[in-house]
Amino acid sequence: MKINLNLSFFFYALLIGFVIIPAKYSFSDSHSIQIATIFDTLVDSIEKDTKKANKIKQILEGTGNILSSTMDMDYQTEFSIGESLALEGLNRYGLSIQDSELQRYVNLMGNALAKNSIRFEIPYYVMIVNSSIYNAFACPGGIIFITSSLVELMNDESELAGVIAHEIAHVALKHAVQTLKRSNFFQGVGKITAATMKKNKGQQMYQIINGLQTVLFDTGLDKQMEFEADRMGMDIAYRTGYDPRGLIRVLQALSMQRAFTHQKGSWFSTHPPLSERINACNQNSSQYLDAKELARVANRFISYKTRIVTQNQ
Amino acid sequence: MKLLLSLLVMSICLFQAVIFAIETKVWVSSQSADVYLDKTVSSARIETLRYGIELRVISQSDKWAQVKTPKGKTGWIYRGKISDKPITPNQSASQSDTLFGGLSGNSTIQASAQDSARSIRGLSDEAREYGKITQKPEVFQNMLDQILKIRVTSDDIQEFLLSGNIGEYAQ
């Protein structure tokens, strides 16, 4: 609801009124025809280029040499890769906390947030696993992991919402799938479908999961993808009604822990430096002028956090 | 005469510009958004809008915007549900799937896949196969099964937001 658009419209109206209309009346017909001809030529040229590009794309698709960056993956395949990766996540980080009310609570929050994301049409699943490592990650298709240690570091629901929304943004923007596309797993395949996967079941699936778990658990996604997920995550939290600065508070709490913690496989090793992320998020938060007035929901969060702490004692 | 005509056209343009300046365009940016008679969810719900619907803002107050819907109805919508950026079926199509994209065929997720996604119960055959090949303990599969069986409805979400005093449900 920015007023700039209206001002620019206002400006154009003035331009039409004061410059273009009077000019049109003083122009001869030949000038108008000339302008129309130039415009038509431009449109024709663009159309020709588009047709040419489409033809080249078709030829490439036909020969199976399509570039990996243009490949698609259907949801079913994306989700089954995500499930398999989730099995590796349980293997790497520990078992899920056996508390159905707690797991339902985080799933309610995840799906409430997802409704305000750009990929709201799929179900999201959130799982809290028992682990001393500070981490959260999203498997393709929408299975989100958060470690108990990371939750214990938080003080209210807006902080948890910030982390879950960051992970939803990764899923919504298909960051893991894009990472896969950049690899050579599917070279020569136009569209990755369940049928493609079945043909290559076993070894290829194993390779994909192996590659992805290295990215998600050890090396981390592309730095720009993380910044993008931070920005979109804050926006998702804000739209839902949470204080979008919750994510910043988690990052700050993490930076306090940095010196005393195990870093391998944590948010420290798989994400860009915390100071860079905090700076970027602080800059981004300046657009949310009423952030202070939005929900933080401490009481409900603490009651669930206590359940995690009690289980771990 | 020409000058007079120019002035007349100019006046019409200026009048239209003023009207447009008063009514700003916004678009529904959530899966769905309710329009209420007053700026509170406890007032009557006038209309439920889908993602991408264009609205005109008449006024703003607190966290609410008074809008005019394409059906010509006027009511209040929570600000978090709208965006000042146009939302089109092709937006983010290269990176993500929107509901419009999915249903219009532009999306990489077909409508049938979306339906089946909602009815998935437990682990897929592919993931079970993977678990078998990599010799993952059965307890992993059971735990993942438990999470994948959690179902969240729109009513559940509404209750969750209401009890947390969040967003449009904040008092």
Short mmCIF file of N, CA and C in Angstrom, two decimals, chain A residues 1-3 5-6 9-10 13-14 16-18 21-22 25 72-76 78-80 83-88 90-91 95-96 98 100 103-105 107-109 111-112 115-123 125-127 143 145 157 172-174 178 181 191 194 198 201-203 205-206 209-210 213 228 238-242 290 293-295 297 300, chain B residues 2 5-6 9-10 13-14 16-18 20-21 23-26 29-32 51 57 60 62-63 65 78-85 92 94-99 107-109 113-114 116-118 120 122-124 126-127 129-131 133-134 136-137 139-141 143-144 146-154 156-157 159-161 163-168:
data_model
loop_
_atom_site.label_atom_id
_atom_site.label_comp_id
_atom_site.label_asym_id
_atom_site.label_seq_id
_atom_site.Cartn_x
_atom_site.Cartn_y
_atom_site.Cartn_z
N MET A 1 0.81 -1.19 0.00
CA MET A 1 0.00 0.00 0.00
C MET A 1 0.86 1.26 0.00
N LYS A 2 1.89 1.22 -0.81
CA LYS A 2 2.77 2.38 -0.85
C LYS A 2 2.13 3.50 -1.67
N ILE A 3 2.35 4.71 -1.25
CA ILE A 3 1.73 5.85 -1.91
C ILE A 3 2.50 6.23 -3.17
N LEU A 5 3.24 4.61 -5.79
CA LEU A 5 2.60 4.19 -7.01
C LEU A 5 1.60 5.24 -7.47
N ASN A 6 0.84 5.75 -6.49
CA ASN A 6 -0.18 6.73 -6.84
C ASN A 6 0.45 8.04 -7.30
N PHE A 9 1.51 7.61 -10.71
CA PHE A 9 0.35 7.68 -11.60
C PHE A 9 -0.04 9.14 -11.84
N PHE A 10 0.00 9.88 -10.75
CA PHE A 10 -0.33 11.30 -10.78
C PHE A 10 0.61 12.03 -11.75
N ALA A 13 -0.23 11.18 -15.27
CA ALA A 13 -1.44 11.89 -15.68
C ALA A 13 -1.08 13.32 -16.09
N LEU A 14 -0.21 13.93 -15.30
CA LEU A 14 0.23 15.28 -15.63
C LEU A 14 0.96 15.30 -16.96
N ILE A 16 0.61 13.15 -19.39
CA ILE A 16 -0.36 12.96 -20.49
C ILE A 16 -1.05 14.29 -20.79
N GLY A 17 -1.48 14.94 -19.69
CA GLY A 17 -2.24 16.17 -19.84
C GLY A 17 -1.45 17.31 -20.44
N PHE A 18 -0.22 17.48 -19.93
CA PHE A 18 0.55 18.66 -20.31
C PHE A 18 1.48 18.47 -21.50
N ILE A 21 -0.57 14.83 -24.78
CA ILE A 21 -1.79 15.20 -25.54
C ILE A 21 -1.56 16.44 -26.41
N PRO A 22 -1.02 17.53 -25.83
CA PRO A 22 -0.75 18.68 -26.70
C PRO A 22 0.20 18.33 -27.84
N TYR A 25 -1.50 16.57 -30.67
CA TYR A 25 -2.27 17.47 -31.52
C TYR A 25 -1.38 18.27 -32.48
N ASP A 72 12.59 -29.75 -14.05
CA ASP A 72 11.55 -29.72 -13.04
C ASP A 72 11.55 -31.02 -12.26
N MET A 73 10.92 -30.97 -11.10
CA MET A 73 10.77 -32.18 -10.31
C MET A 73 9.35 -32.19 -9.77
N ASP A 74 8.64 -33.30 -9.92
CA ASP A 74 7.27 -33.30 -9.42
C ASP A 74 7.26 -33.41 -7.89
N TYR A 75 6.12 -33.03 -7.31
CA TYR A 75 6.04 -32.95 -5.84
C TYR A 75 6.25 -34.30 -5.18
N GLN A 76 5.65 -35.35 -5.78
CA GLN A 76 5.76 -36.69 -5.19
C GLN A 76 7.22 -37.10 -5.04
N GLU A 78 9.86 -35.07 -5.08
CA GLU A 78 10.49 -34.15 -4.13
C GLU A 78 10.21 -34.61 -2.70
N PHE A 79 8.97 -35.01 -2.45
CA PHE A 79 8.60 -35.41 -1.09
C PHE A 79 9.26 -36.73 -0.70
N SER A 80 9.34 -37.68 -1.64
CA SER A 80 9.95 -38.97 -1.27
C SER A 80 11.45 -38.80 -1.03
N GLU A 83 11.55 -37.43 2.46
CA GLU A 83 11.33 -38.46 3.49
C GLU A 83 12.62 -39.26 3.74
N SER A 84 13.27 -39.64 2.64
CA SER A 84 14.49 -40.44 2.77
C SER A 84 15.57 -39.63 3.49
N LEU A 85 15.62 -38.35 3.17
CA LEU A 85 16.58 -37.46 3.82
C LEU A 85 16.23 -37.30 5.31
N ALA A 86 14.94 -37.32 5.59
CA ALA A 86 14.50 -37.21 6.99
C ALA A 86 14.98 -38.42 7.80
N LEU A 87 15.00 -39.60 7.15
CA LEU A 87 15.52 -40.80 7.84
C LEU A 87 16.98 -40.59 8.20
N GLU A 88 17.72 -39.96 7.27
CA GLU A 88 19.13 -39.66 7.54
C GLU A 88 19.24 -38.60 8.65
N LEU A 90 17.22 -38.22 11.19
CA LEU A 90 17.02 -38.90 12.48
C LEU A 90 18.28 -39.66 12.87
N ASN A 91 18.93 -40.24 11.86
CA ASN A 91 20.16 -40.99 12.09
C ASN A 91 21.27 -40.07 12.59
N LEU A 95 16.63 -39.01 17.84
CA LEU A 95 15.24 -39.39 17.65
C LEU A 95 14.30 -38.23 17.95
N SER A 96 13.09 -38.32 17.40
CA SER A 96 12.12 -37.26 17.66
C SER A 96 11.63 -37.35 19.10
N GLN A 98 9.27 -37.81 21.97
CA GLN A 98 8.01 -38.55 22.05
C GLN A 98 7.01 -37.80 22.92
N SER A 100 3.36 -36.17 21.80
CA SER A 100 2.46 -35.86 20.67
C SER A 100 1.89 -34.44 20.75
N GLN A 103 4.65 -32.08 19.50
CA GLN A 103 4.82 -32.19 18.05
C GLN A 103 3.62 -31.57 17.32
N ARG A 104 2.43 -31.71 17.89
CA ARG A 104 1.24 -31.10 17.28
C ARG A 104 1.35 -29.57 17.34
N TYR A 105 1.85 -29.08 18.48
CA TYR A 105 2.01 -27.62 18.66
C TYR A 105 2.91 -27.03 17.56
N ASN A 107 3.60 -28.33 14.69
CA ASN A 107 2.98 -28.52 13.37
C ASN A 107 1.87 -27.51 13.11
N LEU A 108 1.14 -27.15 14.17
CA LEU A 108 0.13 -26.10 14.04
C LEU A 108 0.80 -24.79 13.66
N MET A 109 1.89 -24.48 14.35
CA MET A 109 2.60 -23.24 14.08
C MET A 109 3.15 -23.24 12.65
N ASN A 111 2.15 -24.86 9.98
CA ASN A 111 1.13 -24.74 8.94
C ASN A 111 0.41 -23.40 8.97
N ALA A 112 0.34 -22.76 10.17
CA ALA A 112 -0.21 -21.41 10.27
C ALA A 112 0.70 -20.44 9.51
N LYS A 115 0.67 -20.83 5.50
CA LYS A 115 -0.48 -20.23 4.79
C LYS A 115 -0.11 -18.86 4.22
N ASN A 116 0.87 -18.22 4.82
CA ASN A 116 1.29 -16.90 4.36
C ASN A 116 2.58 -16.94 3.55
N SER A 117 2.94 -18.14 3.10
CA SER A 117 4.14 -18.26 2.26
C SER A 117 3.69 -18.34 0.80
N ILE A 118 4.65 -18.33 -0.12
CA ILE A 118 4.28 -18.41 -1.54
C ILE A 118 4.02 -19.85 -1.98
N ARG A 119 4.29 -20.81 -1.08
CA ARG A 119 4.00 -22.21 -1.43
C ARG A 119 3.11 -22.80 -0.33
N PHE A 120 1.86 -22.39 -0.32
CA PHE A 120 0.95 -22.77 0.75
C PHE A 120 0.15 -24.02 0.43
N GLU A 121 0.28 -24.51 -0.82
CA GLU A 121 -0.61 -25.59 -1.25
C GLU A 121 -0.13 -26.98 -0.82
N ILE A 122 1.03 -27.07 -0.19
CA ILE A 122 1.51 -28.38 0.26
C ILE A 122 1.45 -28.44 1.80
N PRO A 123 1.32 -29.64 2.36
CA PRO A 123 1.35 -29.74 3.82
C PRO A 123 2.80 -29.65 4.32
N TYR A 125 5.47 -30.44 7.63
CA TYR A 125 5.61 -31.26 8.83
C TYR A 125 6.81 -30.75 9.62
N VAL A 126 6.61 -30.53 10.90
CA VAL A 126 7.71 -30.04 11.74
C VAL A 126 7.99 -31.08 12.82
N MET A 127 9.27 -31.36 13.03
CA MET A 127 9.66 -32.38 13.99
C MET A 127 10.76 -31.85 14.92
N ILE A 143 9.42 -31.32 5.06
CA ILE A 143 9.64 -31.91 6.40
C ILE A 143 10.75 -31.08 7.08
N PHE A 145 13.08 -30.08 10.39
CA PHE A 145 13.68 -30.56 11.64
C PHE A 145 14.14 -29.37 12.49
N GLU A 157 7.42 -17.62 21.35
CA GLU A 157 6.94 -18.25 20.12
C GLU A 157 7.40 -17.51 18.86
N ALA A 172 9.68 -23.40 0.19
CA ALA A 172 8.88 -22.64 -0.77
C ALA A 172 9.70 -22.23 -1.98
N LEU A 173 10.95 -21.87 -1.74
CA LEU A 173 11.82 -21.45 -2.83
C LEU A 173 12.57 -22.62 -3.48
N LYS A 174 12.30 -23.83 -2.97
CA LYS A 174 12.88 -25.07 -3.50
C LYS A 174 14.40 -25.01 -3.56
N GLN A 178 16.87 -26.96 -6.12
CA GLN A 178 17.75 -26.18 -7.01
C GLN A 178 19.20 -26.65 -6.88
N LYS A 181 19.52 -29.72 -8.82
CA LYS A 181 19.54 -29.44 -10.25
C LYS A 181 20.92 -29.03 -10.73
N LYS A 191 12.59 -34.03 -17.13
CA LYS A 191 11.70 -33.80 -16.00
C LYS A 191 11.85 -34.96 -15.04
N ALA A 194 8.30 -39.47 -10.65
CA ALA A 194 8.35 -40.73 -9.89
C ALA A 194 8.81 -41.86 -10.80
N LYS A 198 11.88 -44.41 -10.39
CA LYS A 198 11.70 -45.87 -10.32
C LYS A 198 12.71 -46.59 -11.20
N LYS A 201 15.89 -46.43 -9.38
CA LYS A 201 15.76 -46.62 -7.94
C LYS A 201 17.02 -47.27 -7.35
N GLY A 202 17.20 -47.12 -6.11
CA GLY A 202 18.34 -47.75 -5.47
C GLY A 202 19.56 -46.87 -5.50
N GLN A 203 20.45 -47.19 -6.44
CA GLN A 203 21.74 -46.51 -6.47
C GLN A 203 21.60 -44.99 -6.64
N MET A 205 18.96 -43.00 -6.07
CA MET A 205 18.32 -42.41 -4.89
C MET A 205 19.36 -42.27 -3.77
N TYR A 206 20.17 -43.30 -3.62
CA TYR A 206 21.20 -43.30 -2.59
C TYR A 206 22.18 -42.14 -2.83
N ILE A 209 20.46 -38.66 -2.02
CA ILE A 209 20.32 -38.40 -0.58
C ILE A 209 21.69 -38.13 0.03
N ASN A 210 22.66 -38.89 -0.44
CA ASN A 210 24.02 -38.72 0.07
C ASN A 210 24.54 -37.31 -0.22
N GLN A 213 22.46 -34.71 1.86
CA GLN A 213 22.74 -34.65 3.30
C GLN A 213 24.08 -33.98 3.58
N GLU A 228 18.23 -15.15 1.47
CA GLU A 228 16.89 -15.07 0.87
C GLU A 228 15.86 -15.70 1.82
N TYR A 238 5.90 -12.04 9.91
CA TYR A 238 5.20 -10.75 10.03
C TYR A 238 3.77 -10.85 9.53
N ARG A 239 3.60 -11.46 8.37
CA ARG A 239 2.26 -11.59 7.79
C ARG A 239 1.34 -12.42 8.68
N THR A 240 1.92 -13.40 9.35
CA THR A 240 1.11 -14.25 10.24
C THR A 240 0.70 -13.48 11.49
N GLY A 241 1.53 -12.52 11.88
CA GLY A 241 1.21 -11.71 13.05
C GLY A 241 2.24 -11.81 14.16
N TYR A 242 3.36 -12.49 13.87
CA TYR A 242 4.45 -12.60 14.85
C TYR A 242 5.42 -11.44 14.67
N ASP A 290 5.80 -1.52 12.80
CA ASP A 290 4.99 -1.86 13.97
C ASP A 290 5.38 -3.20 14.58
N GLU A 293 4.64 -4.15 18.17
CA GLU A 293 3.24 -4.37 18.59
C GLU A 293 2.77 -5.80 18.29
N LEU A 294 3.59 -6.57 17.57
CA LEU A 294 3.13 -7.89 17.14
C LEU A 294 3.41 -8.97 18.19
N ALA A 295 2.78 -10.13 17.98
CA ALA A 295 2.78 -11.21 18.98
C ALA A 295 4.16 -11.83 19.21
N VAL A 297 4.18 -14.15 22.23
CA VAL A 297 3.57 -15.32 22.88
C VAL A 297 4.59 -16.11 23.72
N ARG A 300 2.68 -19.49 26.33
CA ARG A 300 2.38 -20.79 25.69
C ARG A 300 3.69 -21.48 25.30
N LYS B 2 -8.43 24.05 -29.91
CA LYS B 2 -7.51 22.96 -29.57
C LYS B 2 -7.03 23.07 -28.13
N LEU B 5 -9.76 22.01 -25.78
CA LEU B 5 -9.90 20.54 -25.79
C LEU B 5 -8.79 19.90 -24.93
N SER B 6 -7.56 20.46 -25.10
CA SER B 6 -6.42 19.95 -24.31
C SER B 6 -6.66 20.13 -22.83
N VAL B 9 -9.27 17.53 -21.57
CA VAL B 9 -8.67 16.19 -21.44
C VAL B 9 -7.76 16.14 -20.22
N MET B 10 -7.00 17.25 -20.05
CA MET B 10 -6.08 17.34 -18.91
C MET B 10 -6.84 17.28 -17.58
N CYS B 13 -7.98 13.73 -16.87
CA CYS B 13 -6.83 12.92 -16.41
C CYS B 13 -6.51 13.22 -14.95
N LEU B 14 -6.53 14.48 -14.60
CA LEU B 14 -6.22 14.87 -13.23
C LEU B 14 -7.27 14.33 -12.26
N GLN B 16 -9.12 11.64 -12.69
CA GLN B 16 -8.89 10.19 -12.56
C GLN B 16 -7.71 9.89 -11.66
N ALA B 17 -6.66 10.71 -11.80
CA ALA B 17 -5.46 10.52 -10.98
C ALA B 17 -5.77 10.68 -9.51
N VAL B 18 -6.61 11.64 -9.18
CA VAL B 18 -6.99 11.88 -7.79
C VAL B 18 -7.77 10.67 -7.25
N PHE B 20 -7.56 7.57 -8.32
CA PHE B 20 -6.63 6.45 -8.16
C PHE B 20 -5.72 6.65 -6.96
N ALA B 21 -5.37 7.92 -6.69
CA ALA B 21 -4.50 8.21 -5.56
C ALA B 21 -5.19 7.87 -4.26
N GLU B 23 -7.68 5.51 -3.92
CA GLU B 23 -7.88 4.07 -3.85
C GLU B 23 -6.64 3.34 -4.37
N THR B 24 -5.86 2.74 -3.46
CA THR B 24 -4.65 2.02 -3.85
C THR B 24 -4.97 0.56 -4.14
N LYS B 25 -4.26 0.00 -5.10
CA LYS B 25 -4.46 -1.41 -5.43
C LYS B 25 -3.62 -2.29 -4.51
N VAL B 26 -4.17 -3.39 -4.03
CA VAL B 26 -3.42 -4.40 -3.29
C VAL B 26 -3.89 -5.78 -3.77
N SER B 29 -2.32 -11.98 -0.56
CA SER B 29 -1.03 -12.68 -0.62
C SER B 29 -0.99 -13.91 0.27
N SER B 30 -2.12 -14.31 0.83
CA SER B 30 -2.20 -15.54 1.62
C SER B 30 -3.08 -16.55 0.90
N GLN B 31 -3.04 -17.77 1.40
CA GLN B 31 -3.83 -18.83 0.78
C GLN B 31 -5.29 -18.40 0.63
N SER B 32 -5.82 -17.79 1.69
CA SER B 32 -7.17 -17.23 1.63
C SER B 32 -7.22 -16.09 2.64
N TYR B 51 -6.06 -16.35 -3.02
CA TYR B 51 -4.73 -15.81 -3.30
C TYR B 51 -4.71 -15.09 -4.65
N VAL B 57 -7.89 -0.36 -1.93
CA VAL B 57 -7.90 0.10 -0.54
C VAL B 57 -8.61 1.45 -0.46
N GLN B 60 -7.12 2.97 5.72
CA GLN B 60 -6.34 2.09 6.58
C GLN B 60 -6.51 2.52 8.02
N ASP B 62 -4.98 1.13 11.91
CA ASP B 62 -4.25 0.16 12.73
C ASP B 62 -3.69 -0.94 11.81
N LYS B 63 -4.02 -2.20 12.10
CA LYS B 63 -3.46 -3.30 11.29
C LYS B 63 -4.46 -3.78 10.24
N ALA B 65 -7.07 -2.90 6.74
CA ALA B 65 -7.30 -2.05 5.57
C ALA B 65 -8.76 -2.22 5.14
N TYR B 78 -7.28 -8.06 7.26
CA TYR B 78 -6.04 -7.92 8.05
C TYR B 78 -4.89 -7.61 7.10
N ARG B 79 -4.09 -6.63 7.48
CA ARG B 79 -3.02 -6.13 6.63
C ARG B 79 -2.00 -7.20 6.18
N GLY B 80 -1.76 -8.19 7.05
CA GLY B 80 -0.81 -9.25 6.71
C GLY B 80 -1.27 -10.14 5.57
N LYS B 81 -2.52 -10.04 5.21
CA LYS B 81 -3.08 -10.90 4.16
C LYS B 81 -2.97 -10.28 2.77
N ILE B 82 -2.49 -9.04 2.71
CA ILE B 82 -2.42 -8.36 1.40
C ILE B 82 -1.00 -7.87 1.11
N SER B 83 -0.75 -7.66 -0.15
CA SER B 83 0.56 -7.17 -0.58
C SER B 83 0.36 -6.04 -1.58
N ASP B 84 1.29 -5.09 -1.56
CA ASP B 84 1.19 -4.00 -2.54
C ASP B 84 1.84 -4.37 -3.86
N LYS B 85 2.41 -5.59 -3.90
CA LYS B 85 3.03 -6.05 -5.15
C LYS B 85 2.06 -6.95 -5.90
N SER B 92 7.15 -16.09 -9.42
CA SER B 92 8.02 -17.09 -8.78
C SER B 92 7.88 -18.47 -9.42
N SER B 94 9.43 -19.92 -11.61
CA SER B 94 10.68 -20.62 -11.84
C SER B 94 11.21 -21.25 -10.56
N GLN B 95 10.77 -20.71 -9.44
CA GLN B 95 11.33 -21.20 -8.19
C GLN B 95 10.32 -21.92 -7.32
N SER B 96 9.06 -21.56 -7.45
CA SER B 96 8.08 -22.14 -6.55
C SER B 96 6.77 -22.34 -7.27
N ASP B 97 5.84 -22.93 -6.60
CA ASP B 97 4.55 -23.20 -7.18
C ASP B 97 3.46 -22.46 -6.44
N THR B 98 2.73 -21.67 -7.16
CA THR B 98 1.62 -20.98 -6.53
C THR B 98 0.36 -21.79 -6.79
N LEU B 99 -0.68 -21.48 -6.07
CA LEU B 99 -1.92 -22.21 -6.26
C LEU B 99 -2.43 -22.02 -7.69
N SER B 107 2.44 -24.78 -13.10
CA SER B 107 3.21 -25.26 -11.97
C SER B 107 3.83 -26.61 -12.27
N THR B 108 4.88 -26.91 -11.54
CA THR B 108 5.48 -28.23 -11.67
C THR B 108 4.71 -29.23 -10.80
N ILE B 109 3.86 -28.73 -9.91
CA ILE B 109 3.01 -29.63 -9.13
C ILE B 109 1.64 -29.66 -9.78
N ALA B 113 -1.35 -34.25 -7.90
CA ALA B 113 -0.25 -34.48 -6.94
C ALA B 113 -0.51 -33.75 -5.64
N GLN B 114 -1.11 -32.55 -5.77
CA GLN B 114 -1.41 -31.78 -4.55
C GLN B 114 -2.44 -32.52 -3.71
N SER B 116 -3.04 -35.74 -3.73
CA SER B 116 -2.47 -36.94 -3.12
C SER B 116 -1.55 -36.58 -1.98
N ALA B 117 -0.92 -35.37 -2.09
CA ALA B 117 -0.03 -34.93 -1.02
C ALA B 117 -0.78 -34.82 0.29
N ARG B 118 -2.02 -34.38 0.19
CA ARG B 118 -2.81 -34.20 1.41
C ARG B 118 -3.30 -35.53 1.96
N ILE B 120 -1.49 -38.34 1.84
CA ILE B 120 -0.37 -39.24 2.14
C ILE B 120 -0.48 -39.70 3.60
N GLY B 122 1.70 -41.84 6.17
CA GLY B 122 2.92 -42.57 6.43
C GLY B 122 3.93 -42.46 5.30
N LEU B 123 5.00 -43.23 5.45
CA LEU B 123 6.12 -43.15 4.50
C LEU B 123 5.77 -43.70 3.12
N SER B 124 6.36 -43.10 2.10
CA SER B 124 6.16 -43.59 0.74
C SER B 124 6.96 -44.88 0.53
N GLU B 126 9.06 -45.41 -1.83
CA GLU B 126 10.44 -45.05 -2.17
C GLU B 126 11.29 -44.86 -0.91
N ALA B 127 10.71 -44.16 0.07
CA ALA B 127 11.47 -43.90 1.30
C ALA B 127 11.67 -45.19 2.10
N GLU B 129 11.92 -48.13 0.80
CA GLU B 129 12.96 -48.84 0.04
C GLU B 129 14.34 -48.29 0.41
N TYR B 130 14.41 -46.97 0.48
CA TYR B 130 15.68 -46.33 0.83
C TYR B 130 16.12 -46.75 2.23
N GLY B 131 15.15 -46.76 3.15
CA GLY B 131 15.45 -47.17 4.53
C GLY B 131 15.98 -48.59 4.59
N ILE B 133 17.48 -50.29 2.00
CA ILE B 133 18.81 -50.35 1.36
C ILE B 133 19.90 -49.85 2.32
N THR B 134 19.59 -48.76 3.00
CA THR B 134 20.60 -48.15 3.87
C THR B 134 20.54 -48.69 5.30
N LYS B 136 18.33 -48.62 7.74
CA LYS B 136 17.92 -47.72 8.83
C LYS B 136 17.02 -48.48 9.80
N PRO B 137 17.23 -48.28 11.10
CA PRO B 137 16.40 -48.98 12.09
C PRO B 137 14.91 -48.67 11.87
N VAL B 139 12.71 -48.06 13.92
CA VAL B 139 12.22 -47.00 14.81
C VAL B 139 12.24 -45.63 14.10
N PHE B 140 13.18 -45.42 13.19
CA PHE B 140 13.24 -44.15 12.43
C PHE B 140 11.99 -44.01 11.57
N GLN B 141 11.67 -45.11 10.89
CA GLN B 141 10.50 -45.07 10.00
C GLN B 141 9.22 -44.85 10.80
N MET B 143 8.93 -43.29 13.67
CA MET B 143 8.88 -41.91 14.17
C MET B 143 8.47 -40.94 13.07
N LEU B 144 9.01 -41.16 11.88
CA LEU B 144 8.65 -40.29 10.76
C LEU B 144 7.18 -40.49 10.40
N GLN B 146 4.78 -41.23 12.41
CA GLN B 146 3.97 -40.52 13.41
C GLN B 146 3.79 -39.05 13.03
N ILE B 147 4.90 -38.43 12.62
CA ILE B 147 4.84 -37.00 12.26
C ILE B 147 4.01 -36.80 10.99
N LEU B 148 4.22 -37.69 10.01
CA LEU B 148 3.50 -37.54 8.73
C LEU B 148 2.01 -37.81 8.87
N LYS B 149 1.62 -38.41 9.96
CA LYS B 149 0.19 -38.68 10.17
C LYS B 149 -0.51 -37.51 10.85
N ILE B 150 0.25 -36.50 11.28
CA ILE B 150 -0.37 -35.33 11.92
C ILE B 150 -1.14 -34.55 10.86
N ARG B 151 -2.40 -34.30 11.12
CA ARG B 151 -3.22 -33.53 10.19
C ARG B 151 -3.64 -32.21 10.83
N VAL B 152 -3.45 -31.13 10.09
CA VAL B 152 -3.79 -29.79 10.60
C VAL B 152 -4.84 -29.18 9.66
N THR B 153 -5.99 -28.84 10.20
CA THR B 153 -7.05 -28.24 9.37
C THR B 153 -7.04 -26.71 9.54
N SER B 154 -7.79 -26.04 8.68
CA SER B 154 -7.89 -24.57 8.77
C SER B 154 -8.51 -24.16 10.11
N ASP B 156 -8.19 -25.79 12.92
CA ASP B 156 -7.15 -25.97 13.94
C ASP B 156 -6.24 -24.74 13.98
N ILE B 157 -5.88 -24.26 12.78
CA ILE B 157 -4.98 -23.10 12.69
C ILE B 157 -5.65 -21.86 13.27
N GLU B 159 -7.94 -21.74 15.54
CA GLU B 159 -7.98 -21.88 17.01
C GLU B 159 -6.61 -21.59 17.62
N PHE B 160 -5.57 -22.07 16.94
CA PHE B 160 -4.20 -21.86 17.41
C PHE B 160 -3.87 -20.35 17.45
N LEU B 161 -4.22 -19.65 16.39
CA LEU B 161 -3.93 -18.20 16.31
C LEU B 161 -4.79 -17.42 17.31
N SER B 163 -6.05 -18.55 20.21
CA SER B 163 -5.60 -18.75 21.60
C SER B 163 -4.26 -18.05 21.86
N GLY B 164 -3.48 -17.83 20.79
CA GLY B 164 -2.20 -17.13 20.97
C GLY B 164 -2.32 -15.62 20.79
N ASN B 165 -3.55 -15.18 20.43
CA ASN B 165 -3.77 -13.74 20.23
C ASN B 165 -2.85 -13.20 19.11
N ILE B 166 -2.85 -13.92 18.01
CA ILE B 166 -1.89 -13.64 16.92
C ILE B 166 -2.58 -13.13 15.66
N GLY B 167 -1.93 -12.17 15.01
CA GLY B 167 -2.39 -11.66 13.72
C GLY B 167 -3.77 -11.04 13.78
N GLU B 168 -4.64 -11.47 12.88
CA GLU B 168 -5.98 -10.87 12.84
C GLU B 168 -6.80 -11.23 14.08
#
